[in-house]
Structures are given as structure tokens and as C-alpha cells.
Amino acid sequence: MSALDWGIAAGATAVPGGLWVVLAAGVLSVCGLLVVAVAAVRVARLAMDGTGPGERAAVLRAAAEVVRAVRGGRGGR
């Protein structure tokens, strides 16, 4: 089957033009959240290196403050 058999004219797309913008915005949003999540894990792991059990709560609290500052607040709470 060719593209014309599916009703797609030459130069046209199967998805309307406005939908591409919505899909791109969604993909970029997910990628942004992924970057923030990976950065949060990296900050926590780097902060935990060389700390004792008694210091971990304070270190994780400080790392959470840094992540909140980068993310922009407390997430709507």
C-alpha cells in the first residue's frame, strides 16, 4: 500500500499540525521532569558520600531544599 492508499497526500502528515506542537510540548515536559529527577538523585548520592548514619537526615534535608529551590517551591502544597 502506498501513502495515497491511506489518504495521505504528498507533503501532508498523518497528524494535524497543531497536534505536533502538543506532542512536542508533552515530550519536552517529560524530559524536563526526568532531568530534574536525575539531578535530585545525583545530588542526594553525592551528598551522602562520606557521611555517617547520624548525619544523613540533615544531609538529605539540605539536599531536598536545594532540589526545591531548583524546582521552584514545594510542588503546589
PDB file of C-alpha atoms in Angstrom:
ATOM      1  CA  MET A   1       0.000   0.000   0.000  1.00  0.00           C
ATOM      2  CA  SER A   2       1.203   3.441  -0.814  1.00  0.00           C
ATOM      3  CA  ALA A   3       0.725   6.640   1.153  1.00  0.00           C
ATOM      4  CA  LEU A   4      -2.050   7.689  -1.215  1.00  0.00           C
ATOM      5  CA  ASP A   5      -3.972   4.488  -0.418  1.00  0.00           C
ATOM      6  CA  TRP A   6      -4.110   5.599   3.208  1.00  0.00           C
ATOM      7  CA  GLY A   7      -5.454   9.003   2.233  1.00  0.00           C
ATOM      8  CA  ILE A   8      -2.223  10.861   2.869  1.00  0.00           C
ATOM      9  CA  ALA A   9      -1.461  13.307   0.077  1.00  0.00           C
ATOM     10  CA  ALA A  10       2.076  14.170  -0.906  1.00  0.00           C
ATOM     11  CA  GLY A  11       3.555  16.555   1.648  1.00  0.00           C
ATOM     12  CA  ALA A  12       0.766  16.056   4.193  1.00  0.00           C
ATOM     13  CA  THR A  13       1.210  14.445   7.571  1.00  0.00           C
ATOM     14  CA  ALA A  14      -0.894  11.804   9.242  1.00  0.00           C
ATOM     15  CA  VAL A  15      -1.174  14.006  12.355  1.00  0.00           C
ATOM     16  CA  PRO A  16      -2.629  17.532  12.135  1.00  0.00           C
ATOM     17  CA  GLY A  17      -0.082  20.340  12.548  1.00  0.00           C
ATOM     18  CA  GLY A  18      -1.399  21.612  15.880  1.00  0.00           C
ATOM     19  CA  LEU A  19      -1.133  18.160  17.407  1.00  0.00           C
ATOM     20  CA  TRP A  20       2.617  18.082  16.716  1.00  0.00           C
ATOM     21  CA  VAL A  21       3.017  21.126  18.952  1.00  0.00           C
ATOM     22  CA  VAL A  22       1.076  19.455  21.763  1.00  0.00           C
ATOM     23  CA  LEU A  23       3.061  16.242  21.390  1.00  0.00           C
ATOM     24  CA  ALA A  24       6.357  18.141  21.364  1.00  0.00           C
ATOM     25  CA  ALA A  25       5.352  20.088  24.490  1.00  0.00           C
ATOM     26  CA  GLY A  26       4.460  16.856  26.252  1.00  0.00           C
ATOM     27  CA  VAL A  27       7.714  15.179  25.325  1.00  0.00           C
ATOM     28  CA  LEU A  28       9.727  18.213  26.436  1.00  0.00           C
ATOM     29  CA  SER A  29       7.834  18.342  29.734  1.00  0.00           C
ATOM     30  CA  VAL A  30       8.574  14.699  30.439  1.00  0.00           C
ATOM     31  CA  CYS A  31      12.229  15.218  29.525  1.00  0.00           C
ATOM     32  CA  GLY A  32      12.418  18.208  31.864  1.00  0.00           C
ATOM     33  CA  LEU A  33      10.954  16.204  34.735  1.00  0.00           C
ATOM     34  CA  LEU A  34      13.392  13.406  34.014  1.00  0.00           C
ATOM     35  CA  VAL A  35      16.341  15.805  34.142  1.00  0.00           C
ATOM     36  CA  VAL A  36      15.172  17.243  37.484  1.00  0.00           C
ATOM     37  CA  ALA A  37      14.635  13.744  38.915  1.00  0.00           C
ATOM     38  CA  VAL A  38      18.066  12.534  37.818  1.00  0.00           C
ATOM     39  CA  ALA A  39      19.669  15.696  39.208  1.00  0.00           C
ATOM     40  CA  ALA A  40      17.899  15.156  42.543  1.00  0.00           C
ATOM     41  CA  VAL A  41      19.182  11.605  42.796  1.00  0.00           C
ATOM     42  CA  ARG A  42      22.705  12.693  41.870  1.00  0.00           C
ATOM     43  CA  VAL A  43      22.664  15.497  44.460  1.00  0.00           C
ATOM     44  CA  ALA A  44      21.464  13.097  47.148  1.00  0.00           C
ATOM     45  CA  ARG A  45      24.064  10.459  46.303  1.00  0.00           C
ATOM     46  CA  LEU A  46      26.902  12.978  46.191  1.00  0.00           C
ATOM     47  CA  ALA A  47      25.751  14.461  49.489  1.00  0.00           C
ATOM     48  CA  MET A  48      25.569  11.036  51.140  1.00  0.00           C
ATOM     49  CA  ASP A  49      29.147  10.068  50.281  1.00  0.00           C
ATOM     50  CA  GLY A  50      31.290  10.085  53.382  1.00  0.00           C
ATOM     51  CA  THR A  51      28.505  10.791  55.874  1.00  0.00           C
ATOM     52  CA  GLY A  52      27.733   8.769  58.951  1.00  0.00           C
ATOM     53  CA  PRO A  53      24.310   7.455  59.919  1.00  0.00           C
ATOM     54  CA  GLY A  54      23.709  10.341  62.304  1.00  0.00           C
ATOM     55  CA  GLU A  55      24.363  12.985  59.657  1.00  0.00           C
ATOM     56  CA  ARG A  56      22.257  11.515  56.858  1.00  0.00           C
ATOM     57  CA  ALA A  57      18.948  13.086  57.887  1.00  0.00           C
ATOM     58  CA  ALA A  58      20.460  16.576  57.933  1.00  0.00           C
ATOM     59  CA  VAL A  59      22.223  15.985  54.616  1.00  0.00           C
ATOM     60  CA  LEU A  60      19.059  14.705  52.935  1.00  0.00           C
ATOM     61  CA  ARG A  61      17.062  17.643  54.323  1.00  0.00           C
ATOM     62  CA  ALA A  62      19.614  20.080  52.857  1.00  0.00           C
ATOM     63  CA  ALA A  63      19.615  18.242  49.517  1.00  0.00           C
ATOM     64  CA  ALA A  64      15.801  18.425  49.449  1.00  0.00           C
ATOM     65  CA  GLU A  65      15.993  22.198  49.983  1.00  0.00           C
ATOM     66  CA  VAL A  66      18.364  22.509  47.029  1.00  0.00           C
ATOM     67  CA  VAL A  67      16.044  20.438  44.819  1.00  0.00           C
ATOM     68  CA  ARG A  68      13.035  22.543  45.894  1.00  0.00           C
ATOM     69  CA  ALA A  69      14.942  25.709  45.072  1.00  0.00           C
ATOM     70  CA  VAL A  70      15.817  24.415  41.602  1.00  0.00           C
ATOM     71  CA  ARG A  71      12.295  23.104  41.011  1.00  0.00           C
ATOM     72  CA  GLY A  72      10.636  26.250  42.291  1.00  0.00           C
ATOM     73  CA  GLY A  73       8.802  25.684  45.530  1.00  0.00           C
ATOM     74  CA  ARG A  74       7.047  22.872  47.306  1.00  0.00           C
ATOM     75  CA  GLY A  75       5.121  21.498  44.333  1.00  0.00           C
ATOM     76  CA  GLY A  76       1.805  23.230  44.987  1.00  0.00           C
ATOM     77  CA  ARG A  77       1.474  22.357  48.681  1.00  0.00           C
TER      78      ARG A  77
END
